[in-house]
Amino acid sequence: MSDLVLKKITKVFPDNTLAVSNLDLEVQSGEFMVLVGPSGCGKSTTLSMIAGLEEPSSGEIYIDKKLINTFQPKDRDIAMVFQNYALYPHMTVYENMAFSLKLRKWEKSNINKRVQETANILELDSYLDRYPKSLSGGQRQRVALGRAIVRKPKVFLFDEPLSNLDAKMRAVMRVELKKLHDRLGATMIYVTHDQTEAMTLGQRICIMNNGEIQQLATPIEAYKNPNNLFVASFIGSPQINLIDGEIILKQDQYHFSSDLFKIPINKKYILNQIDMNQAFTIGIRPESLKVFQHDNEDCLFQGNVDLIEPMGRETFAYIASNNQRITAIANPYDGLNVGDKISLVFDEKNYSIFNKQSGKAIFNSKT
Ligand code: ATP
């Protein structure tokens, strides 16, 4: 097991594209770290610099406290798994997995032992004589994992390894990857643009945008206490509700006030000094807005159902109100219909308030 440290890593491509900017990241030994963010945010470039496929413009990369910037990819003791599997089509599963050990001139009996051991972990034992073309997508991805595992590298890097699989197989492979991590206890860095994958796999997630880290936290911490508007809207499905308003102070009591509602806010959760002249945005997760089909004395605001999405266990109800679209969670057995007038009751313990201009969280009720 090994730790990995990135110190002030910057990558500017020859055409002056700033892909990664001053990135500091410490991945602990044995940790499953996920880099997540929208397309073009610099995740793959970061991974490529760790692997040695791209050279940083500045900054330092350490594995086990050793500076590896000048090391060739093959000397970094890193294994990388890509989305397109990159299997050799003319080699069997066995040969694909044995290839890197052969290159390293391992003895045949040792190769055989390690490949069998790995095939066993990945339940590929009965496929060793097959060629990649006769395997399913999930099986191919397991072979790609097997190729990475046989070498017992210091660090595993994954670049969107599940994105070629259908939704069902992705869910299966997510579980397998998690089990694999538990079993190997290896340091893993995993890149994805899919927040569900990040939330379910990462022990910590590093949320990136425009080449910079927006938040580095456990999945639940990022979900509950987002640092800024970007993280709040990127993490969580369905998306968080963002409602613009202002903060007013009346008789020593702060209120958040919008076109839809006004609520008192507890001073003790305010993170930063509030400049009252600024515009603010409140973020409320859909599950914090409960739908009632009759008047309710705790009603925060009322609206008409614009659209419903039955998900089975719950129903997403979309409400159009004052030009804002709000998402709430309804009981699927309540028989909600489009056009119904509903009352929304707010679980006040769960919300964040952001400075609209800077995007920074100024209030997290969950801290
Ligand atoms: P995706 O999820 O789409 O793969 P990403 O977050 O992995 O995106 P990168 O591939 O790291 O993003 O790209 C970061 C930025 O650097 C993007 O603006 C991209 O266009 C740019 N970029 C990547 N490779 C090069 C290159 N070789 N030359 C110039 N610009 C590049």
mmCIF file of C-alpha atoms and ligand atoms in Angstrom:
data_model
loop_
_atom_site.group_PDB
_atom_site.id
_atom_site.type_symbol
_atom_site.label_atom_id
_atom_site.label_comp_id
_atom_site.label_asym_id
_atom_site.label_seq_id
_atom_site.Cartn_x
_atom_site.Cartn_y
_atom_site.Cartn_z
ATOM 1 C CA MET A 1 0.000 0.000 0.000
ATOM 2 C CA SER A 2 1.248 3.435 -0.885
ATOM 3 C CA ASP A 3 0.289 7.024 -0.486
ATOM 4 C CA LEU A 4 0.252 9.577 -3.247
ATOM 5 C CA VAL A 5 0.783 13.305 -2.929
ATOM 6 C CA LEU A 6 0.242 15.963 -5.591
ATOM 7 C CA LYS A 7 1.776 19.334 -4.719
ATOM 8 C CA LYS A 8 0.730 22.434 -6.611
ATOM 9 C CA ILE A 9 0.294 20.558 -9.886
ATOM 10 C CA THR A 10 -0.434 22.704 -12.926
ATOM 11 C CA LYS A 11 -0.820 21.612 -16.530
ATOM 12 C CA VAL A 12 -0.872 24.076 -19.394
ATOM 13 C CA PHE A 13 -1.027 22.455 -22.836
ATOM 14 C CA PRO A 14 1.019 23.910 -25.717
ATOM 15 C CA ASP A 15 -2.090 25.676 -27.061
ATOM 16 C CA ASN A 16 -2.250 27.502 -23.692
ATOM 17 C CA THR A 17 -5.217 25.511 -22.361
ATOM 18 C CA LEU A 18 -4.998 25.528 -18.587
ATOM 19 C CA ALA A 19 -6.224 22.007 -17.802
ATOM 20 C CA VAL A 20 -5.183 21.723 -14.149
ATOM 21 C CA SER A 21 -4.403 24.617 -11.852
ATOM 22 C CA ASN A 22 -2.335 24.490 -8.668
ATOM 23 C CA LEU A 23 -3.836 21.229 -7.514
ATOM 24 C CA ASP A 24 -2.957 19.919 -4.043
ATOM 25 C CA LEU A 25 -4.145 16.424 -3.224
ATOM 26 C CA GLU A 26 -3.091 13.805 -0.697
ATOM 27 C CA VAL A 27 -4.372 10.284 -1.234
ATOM 28 C CA GLN A 28 -3.806 8.077 1.777
ATOM 29 C CA SER A 29 -2.371 4.616 1.573
ATOM 30 C CA GLY A 30 -5.186 2.150 0.800
ATOM 31 C CA GLU A 31 -7.701 4.877 0.090
ATOM 32 C CA PHE A 32 -10.323 4.823 -2.675
ATOM 33 C CA MET A 33 -10.281 8.388 -3.974
ATOM 34 C CA VAL A 34 -12.642 9.510 -6.735
ATOM 35 C CA LEU A 35 -11.958 12.517 -8.959
ATOM 36 C CA VAL A 36 -15.316 13.718 -10.227
ATOM 37 C CA GLY A 37 -16.458 16.669 -12.275
ATOM 38 C CA PRO A 38 -17.978 17.682 -15.594
ATOM 39 C CA SER A 39 -16.361 17.029 -18.956
ATOM 40 C CA GLY A 40 -13.193 19.083 -19.428
ATOM 41 C CA CYS A 41 -12.592 19.823 -15.722
ATOM 42 C CA GLY A 42 -9.124 18.242 -15.783
ATOM 43 C CA LYS A 43 -9.720 14.802 -14.241
ATOM 44 C CA SER A 44 -8.102 12.716 -16.988
ATOM 45 C CA THR A 45 -5.182 15.115 -17.293
ATOM 46 C CA THR A 46 -4.554 14.756 -13.551
ATOM 47 C CA LEU A 47 -4.647 10.967 -13.853
ATOM 48 C CA SER A 48 -2.336 11.038 -16.888
ATOM 49 C CA MET A 49 0.189 13.109 -14.941
ATOM 50 C CA ILE A 50 0.132 10.591 -12.085
ATOM 51 C CA ALA A 51 0.636 7.769 -14.587
ATOM 52 C CA GLY A 52 3.459 9.647 -16.301
ATOM 53 C CA LEU A 53 1.649 9.924 -19.652
ATOM 54 C CA GLU A 54 1.609 13.722 -19.362
ATOM 55 C CA GLU A 55 4.256 15.896 -17.786
ATOM 56 C CA PRO A 56 3.120 18.558 -15.301
ATOM 57 C CA SER A 57 3.996 22.134 -16.296
ATOM 58 C CA SER A 58 4.838 22.677 -12.639
ATOM 59 C CA GLY A 59 4.378 20.960 -9.302
ATOM 60 C CA GLU A 60 5.463 17.706 -7.752
ATOM 61 C CA ILE A 61 4.129 14.155 -7.578
ATOM 62 C CA TYR A 62 5.196 11.825 -4.776
ATOM 63 C CA ILE A 63 4.508 8.146 -4.222
ATOM 64 C CA ASP A 64 5.558 6.923 -0.787
ATOM 65 C CA LYS A 65 7.370 10.238 -0.237
ATOM 66 C CA LYS A 66 9.489 9.671 -3.363
ATOM 67 C CA LEU A 67 9.409 12.371 -6.046
ATOM 68 C CA ILE A 68 8.412 10.588 -9.262
ATOM 69 C CA ASN A 69 8.063 13.486 -11.751
ATOM 70 C CA THR A 70 10.985 12.264 -13.848
ATOM 71 C CA PHE A 71 10.137 8.534 -13.646
ATOM 72 C CA GLN A 72 9.036 6.777 -16.827
ATOM 73 C CA PRO A 73 5.460 5.377 -16.659
ATOM 74 C CA LYS A 74 6.783 1.810 -16.454
ATOM 75 C CA ASP A 75 8.956 2.701 -13.451
ATOM 76 C CA ARG A 76 6.145 4.235 -11.386
ATOM 77 C CA ASP A 77 4.604 0.936 -10.293
ATOM 78 C CA ILE A 78 1.164 2.116 -11.255
ATOM 79 C CA ALA A 79 -1.556 0.220 -13.143
ATOM 80 C CA MET A 80 -4.146 2.035 -15.195
ATOM 81 C CA VAL A 81 -7.550 0.735 -16.308
ATOM 82 C CA PHE A 82 -9.281 2.571 -19.143
ATOM 83 C CA GLN A 83 -12.863 2.788 -20.331
ATOM 84 C CA ASN A 84 -12.113 0.981 -23.598
ATOM 85 C CA TYR A 85 -10.521 -2.010 -21.767
ATOM 86 C CA ALA A 86 -7.500 -1.933 -24.145
ATOM 87 C CA LEU A 87 -7.316 -5.750 -24.223
ATOM 88 C CA TYR A 88 -5.172 -7.492 -26.824
ATOM 89 C CA PRO A 89 -7.742 -9.109 -29.151
ATOM 90 C CA HIS A 90 -5.395 -11.838 -30.408
ATOM 91 C CA MET A 91 -4.588 -13.028 -26.876
ATOM 92 C CA THR A 92 -6.710 -15.198 -24.618
ATOM 93 C CA VAL A 93 -7.864 -13.965 -21.232
ATOM 94 C CA TYR A 94 -4.950 -15.869 -19.665
ATOM 95 C CA GLU A 95 -2.420 -14.344 -22.073
ATOM 96 C CA ASN A 96 -3.830 -10.856 -21.571
ATOM 97 C CA MET A 97 -3.404 -11.179 -17.832
ATOM 98 C CA ALA A 98 0.030 -12.814 -18.074
ATOM 99 C CA PHE A 99 1.418 -10.291 -20.565
ATOM 100 C CA SER A 100 2.900 -7.706 -18.198
ATOM 101 C CA LEU A 101 4.500 -10.416 -16.051
ATOM 102 C CA LYS A 102 6.064 -11.992 -19.144
ATOM 103 C CA LEU A 103 7.481 -8.612 -20.084
ATOM 104 C CA ARG A 104 9.023 -8.448 -16.641
ATOM 105 C CA LYS A 105 10.554 -11.870 -17.322
ATOM 106 C CA TRP A 106 8.783 -13.671 -14.526
ATOM 107 C CA GLU A 107 9.177 -17.449 -14.339
ATOM 108 C CA LYS A 108 6.390 -19.399 -16.004
ATOM 109 C CA SER A 109 5.265 -21.153 -12.826
ATOM 110 C CA ASN A 110 5.068 -17.855 -10.930
ATOM 111 C CA ILE A 111 3.099 -16.270 -13.762
ATOM 112 C CA ASN A 112 0.703 -19.177 -13.741
ATOM 113 C CA LYS A 113 0.218 -18.950 -9.991
ATOM 114 C CA ARG A 114 -0.440 -15.204 -10.043
ATOM 115 C CA VAL A 115 -2.827 -15.354 -13.032
ATOM 116 C CA GLN A 116 -4.810 -18.212 -11.467
ATOM 117 C CA GLU A 117 -4.975 -16.336 -8.166
ATOM 118 C CA THR A 118 -6.195 -13.184 -9.917
ATOM 119 C CA ALA A 119 -8.701 -15.046 -12.085
ATOM 120 C CA ASN A 120 -10.066 -16.566 -8.920
ATOM 121 C CA ILE A 121 -10.543 -13.170 -7.257
ATOM 122 C CA LEU A 122 -12.370 -11.882 -10.337
ATOM 123 C CA GLU A 123 -14.284 -15.110 -11.003
ATOM 124 C CA LEU A 124 -12.709 -15.452 -14.414
ATOM 125 C CA ASP A 125 -11.423 -19.007 -13.880
ATOM 126 C CA SER A 126 -13.653 -20.557 -16.503
ATOM 127 C CA TYR A 127 -12.900 -17.925 -19.141
ATOM 128 C CA LEU A 128 -9.125 -18.121 -19.249
ATOM 129 C CA ASP A 129 -9.005 -19.767 -22.710
ATOM 130 C CA ARG A 130 -11.490 -17.394 -24.307
ATOM 131 C CA TYR A 131 -10.645 -14.461 -26.538
ATOM 132 C CA PRO A 132 -11.949 -10.969 -25.647
ATOM 133 C CA LYS A 133 -14.422 -10.951 -28.552
ATOM 134 C CA SER A 134 -16.381 -13.795 -26.983
ATOM 135 C CA LEU A 135 -16.794 -12.023 -23.639
ATOM 136 C CA SER A 136 -19.487 -9.631 -22.439
ATOM 137 C CA GLY A 137 -18.607 -5.997 -21.670
ATOM 138 C CA GLY A 138 -18.574 -6.711 -17.947
ATOM 139 C CA GLN A 139 -16.322 -9.736 -18.384
ATOM 140 C CA ARG A 140 -13.924 -7.741 -20.566
ATOM 141 C CA GLN A 141 -13.743 -5.074 -17.923
ATOM 142 C CA ARG A 142 -12.957 -7.746 -15.343
ATOM 143 C CA VAL A 143 -10.081 -8.965 -17.548
ATOM 144 C CA ALA A 144 -8.828 -5.374 -17.775
ATOM 145 C CA LEU A 145 -8.955 -5.245 -13.979
ATOM 146 C CA GLY A 146 -7.184 -8.588 -13.831
ATOM 147 C CA ARG A 147 -4.383 -7.261 -15.998
ATOM 148 C CA ALA A 148 -3.939 -4.407 -13.558
ATOM 149 C CA ILE A 149 -4.140 -6.562 -10.442
ATOM 150 C CA VAL A 150 -1.643 -9.288 -11.433
ATOM 151 C CA ARG A 151 1.268 -6.912 -10.981
ATOM 152 C CA LYS A 152 0.218 -5.835 -7.483
ATOM 153 C CA PRO A 153 1.078 -2.233 -8.283
ATOM 154 C CA LYS A 154 1.505 0.487 -5.690
ATOM 155 C CA VAL A 155 -1.370 2.555 -7.054
ATOM 156 C CA PHE A 156 -4.344 1.768 -9.308
ATOM 157 C CA LEU A 157 -5.686 4.436 -11.638
ATOM 158 C CA PHE A 158 -9.117 4.080 -13.241
ATOM 159 C CA ASP A 159 -10.257 6.352 -16.059
ATOM 160 C CA GLU A 160 -14.048 6.015 -16.438
ATOM 161 C CA PRO A 161 -13.723 2.208 -16.534
ATOM 162 C CA LEU A 162 -17.468 1.541 -16.456
ATOM 163 C CA SER A 163 -18.737 4.040 -18.984
ATOM 164 C CA ASN A 164 -19.010 1.494 -21.825
ATOM 165 C CA LEU A 165 -21.284 -0.756 -19.824
ATOM 166 C CA ASP A 166 -25.071 -0.650 -19.660
ATOM 167 C CA ALA A 167 -26.711 0.694 -16.504
ATOM 168 C CA LYS A 168 -27.311 -2.725 -14.965
ATOM 169 C CA MET A 169 -23.778 -3.950 -15.559
ATOM 170 C CA ARG A 170 -22.362 -0.700 -14.218
ATOM 171 C CA ALA A 171 -24.202 -1.249 -10.966
ATOM 172 C CA VAL A 172 -22.858 -4.825 -10.779
ATOM 173 C CA MET A 173 -19.299 -3.706 -11.517
ATOM 174 C CA ARG A 174 -19.528 -0.908 -8.946
ATOM 175 C CA VAL A 175 -20.181 -3.492 -6.270
ATOM 176 C CA GLU A 176 -17.369 -5.687 -7.604
ATOM 177 C CA LEU A 177 -14.912 -2.812 -7.596
ATOM 178 C CA LYS A 178 -15.801 -1.957 -4.042
ATOM 179 C CA LYS A 179 -15.336 -5.558 -2.966
ATOM 180 C CA LEU A 180 -12.054 -5.680 -4.845
ATOM 181 C CA HIS A 181 -10.833 -2.592 -3.040
ATOM 182 C CA ASP A 182 -11.802 -4.080 0.321
ATOM 183 C CA ARG A 183 -10.012 -7.281 -0.560
ATOM 184 C CA LEU A 184 -6.809 -5.746 -1.941
ATOM 185 C CA GLY A 185 -6.711 -2.733 0.377
ATOM 186 C CA ALA A 186 -4.906 -0.957 -2.453
ATOM 187 C CA THR A 187 -4.613 2.757 -3.127
ATOM 188 C CA MET A 188 -7.060 3.535 -5.924
ATOM 189 C CA ILE A 189 -7.770 6.739 -7.815
ATOM 190 C CA TYR A 190 -10.868 6.661 -9.917
ATOM 191 C CA VAL A 191 -12.006 9.247 -12.466
ATOM 192 C CA THR A 192 -15.634 9.679 -13.411
ATOM 193 C CA HIS A 193 -18.067 12.381 -14.495
ATOM 194 C CA ASP A 194 -20.900 10.413 -12.906
ATOM 195 C CA GLN A 195 -21.763 11.680 -9.444
ATOM 196 C CA THR A 196 -23.601 8.476 -8.524
ATOM 197 C CA GLU A 197 -20.477 6.462 -9.242
ATOM 198 C CA ALA A 198 -18.420 8.931 -7.208
ATOM 199 C CA MET A 199 -20.807 8.865 -4.254
ATOM 200 C CA THR A 200 -21.072 5.085 -4.146
ATOM 201 C CA LEU A 201 -17.405 4.229 -4.706
ATOM 202 C CA GLY A 202 -15.318 6.950 -3.115
ATOM 203 C CA GLN A 203 -14.161 6.919 0.485
ATOM 204 C CA ARG A 204 -13.424 10.548 -0.309
ATOM 205 C CA ILE A 205 -14.356 12.446 -3.430
ATOM 206 C CA CYS A 206 -12.445 15.271 -5.024
ATOM 207 C CA ILE A 207 -14.937 17.434 -6.914
ATOM 208 C CA MET A 208 -13.274 19.406 -9.702
ATOM 209 C CA ASN A 209 -14.282 22.222 -12.013
ATOM 210 C CA ASN A 210 -12.155 24.286 -14.404
ATOM 211 C CA GLY A 211 -8.975 22.495 -13.346
ATOM 212 C CA GLU A 212 -9.465 23.289 -9.653
ATOM 213 C CA ILE A 213 -10.660 21.383 -6.617
ATOM 214 C CA GLN A 214 -14.044 22.618 -5.462
ATOM 215 C CA GLN A 215 -14.317 20.315 -2.474
ATOM 216 C CA LEU A 216 -12.468 17.345 -1.059
ATOM 217 C CA ALA A 217 -14.635 15.424 1.355
ATOM 218 C CA THR A 218 -16.437 12.195 2.096
ATOM 219 C CA PRO A 219 -19.437 11.745 -0.220
ATOM 220 C CA ILE A 220 -21.921 12.409 2.553
ATOM 221 C CA GLU A 221 -20.095 15.529 3.734
ATOM 222 C CA ALA A 222 -20.093 16.969 0.199
ATOM 223 C CA TYR A 223 -23.789 16.141 -0.123
ATOM 224 C CA LYS A 224 -24.804 17.623 3.200
ATOM 225 C CA ASN A 225 -22.401 20.529 3.452
ATOM 226 C CA PRO A 226 -21.427 21.659 -0.023
ATOM 227 C CA ASN A 227 -18.681 24.306 -0.084
ATOM 228 C CA ASN A 228 -20.271 26.205 -2.918
ATOM 229 C CA LEU A 229 -23.073 26.348 -5.466
ATOM 230 C CA PHE A 230 -21.129 24.253 -7.955
ATOM 231 C CA VAL A 231 -20.772 21.314 -5.556
ATOM 232 C CA ALA A 232 -24.361 21.705 -4.348
ATOM 233 C CA SER A 233 -25.764 21.360 -7.846
ATOM 234 C CA PHE A 234 -23.253 18.791 -9.133
ATOM 235 C CA ILE A 235 -23.758 16.304 -6.292
ATOM 236 C CA GLY A 236 -27.177 14.750 -5.772
ATOM 237 C CA SER A 237 -29.876 13.364 -7.999
ATOM 238 C CA PRO A 238 -32.460 14.776 -8.456
ATOM 239 C CA GLN A 239 -30.654 18.084 -8.272
ATOM 240 C CA ILE A 240 -30.819 20.369 -5.287
ATOM 241 C CA ASN A 241 -33.398 23.189 -5.466
ATOM 242 C CA LEU A 242 -31.733 26.589 -5.721
ATOM 243 C CA ILE A 243 -33.919 29.574 -4.914
ATOM 244 C CA ASP A 244 -32.681 33.163 -5.044
ATOM 245 C CA GLY A 245 -33.453 35.683 -2.333
ATOM 246 C CA GLU A 246 -32.027 38.075 0.220
ATOM 247 C CA ILE A 247 -31.073 37.991 3.850
ATOM 248 C CA ILE A 248 -32.777 40.418 6.160
ATOM 249 C CA LEU A 249 -32.115 41.211 9.783
ATOM 250 C CA LYS A 250 -35.038 42.128 11.990
ATOM 251 C CA GLN A 251 -34.863 42.472 15.751
ATOM 252 C CA ASP A 252 -31.610 40.537 15.911
ATOM 253 C CA GLN A 253 -33.114 37.662 13.886
ATOM 254 C CA TYR A 254 -31.852 36.806 10.405
ATOM 255 C CA HIS A 255 -34.338 35.673 7.745
ATOM 256 C CA PHE A 256 -33.867 34.294 4.264
ATOM 257 C CA SER A 257 -36.538 35.852 2.112
ATOM 258 C CA SER A 258 -37.489 34.864 -1.449
ATOM 259 C CA ASP A 259 -40.523 35.301 -3.711
ATOM 260 C CA LEU A 260 -41.780 31.940 -2.504
ATOM 261 C CA PHE A 261 -41.177 32.016 1.229
ATOM 262 C CA LYS A 262 -39.438 33.604 4.170
ATOM 263 C CA ILE A 263 -37.728 31.553 6.878
ATOM 264 C CA PRO A 264 -35.805 32.463 9.995
ATOM 265 C CA ILE A 265 -32.199 31.295 10.007
ATOM 266 C CA ASN A 266 -30.221 30.275 13.008
ATOM 267 C CA LYS A 267 -27.243 32.561 13.591
ATOM 268 C CA LYS A 268 -25.101 29.781 14.975
ATOM 269 C CA TYR A 269 -24.827 28.063 11.571
ATOM 270 C CA ILE A 270 -23.620 31.120 9.720
ATOM 271 C CA LEU A 271 -20.142 30.334 8.379
ATOM 272 C CA ASN A 272 -18.981 33.737 7.211
ATOM 273 C CA GLN A 273 -19.703 37.359 7.829
ATOM 274 C CA ILE A 274 -22.854 38.315 5.908
ATOM 275 C CA ASP A 275 -22.835 41.344 3.660
ATOM 276 C CA MET A 276 -26.542 42.118 3.660
ATOM 277 C CA ASN A 277 -26.385 43.993 0.365
ATOM 278 C CA GLN A 278 -25.507 40.848 -1.548
ATOM 279 C CA ALA A 279 -27.868 38.443 -3.306
ATOM 280 C CA PHE A 280 -28.152 34.954 -1.838
ATOM 281 C CA THR A 281 -29.336 31.533 -2.960
ATOM 282 C CA ILE A 282 -30.805 28.900 -0.704
ATOM 283 C CA GLY A 283 -30.197 25.245 -1.576
ATOM 284 C CA ILE A 284 -32.780 22.718 -0.429
ATOM 285 C CA ARG A 285 -32.484 19.045 -1.289
ATOM 286 C CA PRO A 286 -35.701 17.612 -2.797
ATOM 287 C CA GLU A 287 -36.070 15.121 0.061
ATOM 288 C CA SER A 288 -36.335 18.046 2.481
ATOM 289 C CA LEU A 289 -39.527 19.203 0.783
ATOM 290 C CA LYS A 290 -42.453 16.993 1.681
ATOM 291 C CA VAL A 291 -45.581 17.030 -0.449
ATOM 292 C CA PHE A 292 -49.027 17.367 1.116
ATOM 293 C CA GLN A 293 -52.188 17.306 -0.968
ATOM 294 C CA HIS A 294 -54.177 19.195 1.625
ATOM 295 C CA ASP A 295 -53.509 22.441 3.453
ATOM 296 C CA ASN A 296 -50.896 22.090 6.120
ATOM 297 C CA GLU A 297 -50.216 24.604 8.836
ATOM 298 C CA ASP A 298 -46.448 24.133 8.444
ATOM 299 C CA CYS A 299 -46.684 24.801 4.716
ATOM 300 C CA LEU A 300 -43.673 26.667 3.337
ATOM 301 C CA PHE A 301 -45.349 27.481 0.036
ATOM 302 C CA GLN A 302 -47.929 26.083 -2.336
ATOM 303 C CA GLY A 303 -47.782 25.273 -6.007
ATOM 304 C CA ASN A 304 -49.227 23.169 -8.782
ATOM 305 C CA VAL A 305 -47.681 19.923 -9.931
ATOM 306 C CA ASP A 306 -46.093 20.477 -13.309
ATOM 307 C CA LEU A 307 -44.649 17.019 -13.910
ATOM 308 C CA ILE A 308 -44.341 13.753 -12.034
ATOM 309 C CA GLU A 309 -41.713 11.048 -12.338
ATOM 310 C CA PRO A 310 -42.659 7.820 -10.579
ATOM 311 C CA MET A 311 -39.468 6.058 -9.504
ATOM 312 C CA GLY A 312 -41.128 3.131 -7.711
ATOM 313 C CA ARG A 313 -40.096 3.691 -4.103
ATOM 314 C CA GLU A 314 -40.804 7.420 -4.392
ATOM 315 C CA THR A 315 -42.230 9.888 -6.855
ATOM 316 C CA PHE A 316 -40.446 13.049 -7.932
ATOM 317 C CA ALA A 317 -42.898 15.924 -8.116
ATOM 318 C CA TYR A 318 -41.936 19.038 -10.056
ATOM 319 C CA ILE A 319 -43.684 22.263 -9.167
ATOM 320 C CA ALA A 320 -43.646 25.379 -11.279
ATOM 321 C CA SER A 321 -43.962 28.436 -9.102
ATOM 322 C CA ASN A 322 -42.988 32.051 -9.819
ATOM 323 C CA ASN A 323 -40.859 30.999 -12.798
ATOM 324 C CA GLN A 324 -38.873 28.594 -10.630
ATOM 325 C CA ARG A 325 -39.037 24.836 -10.950
ATOM 326 C CA ILE A 326 -38.916 23.064 -7.616
ATOM 327 C CA THR A 327 -38.450 19.329 -7.064
ATOM 328 C CA ALA A 328 -39.999 17.555 -4.104
ATOM 329 C CA ILE A 329 -40.485 13.955 -3.084
ATOM 330 C CA ALA A 330 -43.986 12.546 -2.895
ATOM 331 C CA ASN A 331 -45.341 9.283 -1.600
ATOM 332 C CA PRO A 332 -45.981 7.076 -4.675
ATOM 333 C CA TYR A 333 -49.208 5.798 -3.123
ATOM 334 C CA ASP A 334 -50.731 9.251 -2.757
ATOM 335 C CA GLY A 335 -51.938 9.254 -6.384
ATOM 336 C CA LEU A 336 -50.481 12.642 -7.256
ATOM 337 C CA ASN A 337 -51.494 14.038 -10.654
ATOM 338 C CA VAL A 338 -50.218 16.801 -12.896
ATOM 339 C CA GLY A 339 -52.134 19.991 -12.109
ATOM 340 C CA ASP A 340 -52.806 19.086 -8.468
ATOM 341 C CA LYS A 341 -52.380 21.889 -5.977
ATOM 342 C CA ILE A 342 -49.964 20.880 -3.245
ATOM 343 C CA SER A 343 -48.458 22.264 -0.050
ATOM 344 C CA LEU A 344 -44.759 21.862 0.563
ATOM 345 C CA VAL A 345 -43.503 21.394 4.078
ATOM 346 C CA PHE A 346 -39.860 22.044 4.743
ATOM 347 C CA ASP A 347 -37.619 20.077 7.039
ATOM 348 C CA GLU A 348 -35.810 23.156 8.257
ATOM 349 C CA LYS A 349 -32.776 21.312 9.444
ATOM 350 C CA ASN A 350 -31.562 20.708 5.917
ATOM 351 C CA TYR A 351 -30.464 23.582 3.764
ATOM 352 C CA SER A 352 -27.487 25.672 2.754
ATOM 353 C CA ILE A 353 -27.264 29.319 1.800
ATOM 354 C CA PHE A 354 -24.761 30.618 -0.729
ATOM 355 C CA ASN A 355 -23.541 34.020 -1.734
ATOM 356 C CA LYS A 356 -25.056 34.162 -5.231
ATOM 357 C CA GLN A 357 -22.151 35.995 -6.783
ATOM 358 C CA SER A 358 -19.164 34.169 -5.319
ATOM 359 C CA GLY A 359 -21.069 30.881 -4.995
ATOM 360 C CA LYS A 360 -19.511 30.321 -1.561
ATOM 361 C CA ALA A 361 -21.560 28.684 1.198
ATOM 362 C CA ILE A 362 -22.285 31.154 3.968
ATOM 363 C CA PHE A 363 -24.571 28.886 5.897
ATOM 364 C CA ASN A 364 -24.834 25.122 6.329
ATOM 365 C CA SER A 365 -27.547 23.918 8.640
ATOM 366 C CA LYS A 366 -25.983 20.458 8.773
ATOM 367 C CA THR A 367 -22.542 21.297 10.150
HETATM 368 P P1 ATP B 1 -13.689 14.248 -19.823
HETATM 369 O O1 ATP B 1 -14.603 13.767 -18.727
HETATM 370 O O2 ATP B 1 -14.458 14.807 -20.978
HETATM 371 O O3 ATP B 1 -12.655 13.254 -20.216
HETATM 372 P P2 ATP B 1 -11.779 15.638 -18.162
HETATM 373 O O4 ATP B 1 -12.318 16.247 -16.925
HETATM 374 O O5 ATP B 1 -11.064 14.352 -18.025
HETATM 375 O O6 ATP B 1 -12.921 15.544 -19.244
HETATM 376 P P3 ATP B 1 -9.390 16.579 -19.430
HETATM 377 O O7 ATP B 1 -9.413 15.551 -20.503
HETATM 378 O O8 ATP B 1 -8.406 16.425 -18.351
HETATM 379 O O9 ATP B 1 -10.829 16.748 -18.800
HETATM 380 O O10 ATP B 1 -9.212 18.001 -20.129
HETATM 381 C C1 ATP B 1 -9.069 19.198 -19.383
HETATM 382 C C2 ATP B 1 -8.940 20.361 -20.360
HETATM 383 O O11 ATP B 1 -7.718 20.225 -21.086
HETATM 384 C C3 ATP B 1 -10.041 20.423 -21.397
HETATM 385 O O12 ATP B 1 -10.313 21.758 -21.662
HETATM 386 C C4 ATP B 1 -9.408 19.762 -22.618
HETATM 387 O O13 ATP B 1 -9.973 20.263 -23.809
HETATM 388 C C5 ATP B 1 -7.967 20.172 -22.477
HETATM 389 N N1 ATP B 1 -7.012 19.223 -23.069
HETATM 390 C C6 ATP B 1 -6.903 17.904 -22.789
HETATM 391 N N2 ATP B 1 -5.895 17.365 -23.496
HETATM 392 C C7 ATP B 1 -5.384 18.367 -24.261
HETATM 393 C C8 ATP B 1 -4.313 18.459 -25.216
HETATM 394 N N3 ATP B 1 -3.567 17.397 -25.506
HETATM 395 N N4 ATP B 1 -4.065 19.657 -25.785
HETATM 396 C C9 ATP B 1 -4.790 20.750 -25.469
HETATM 397 N N5 ATP B 1 -5.819 20.731 -24.579
HETATM 398 C C10 ATP B 1 -6.093 19.570 -23.981
#
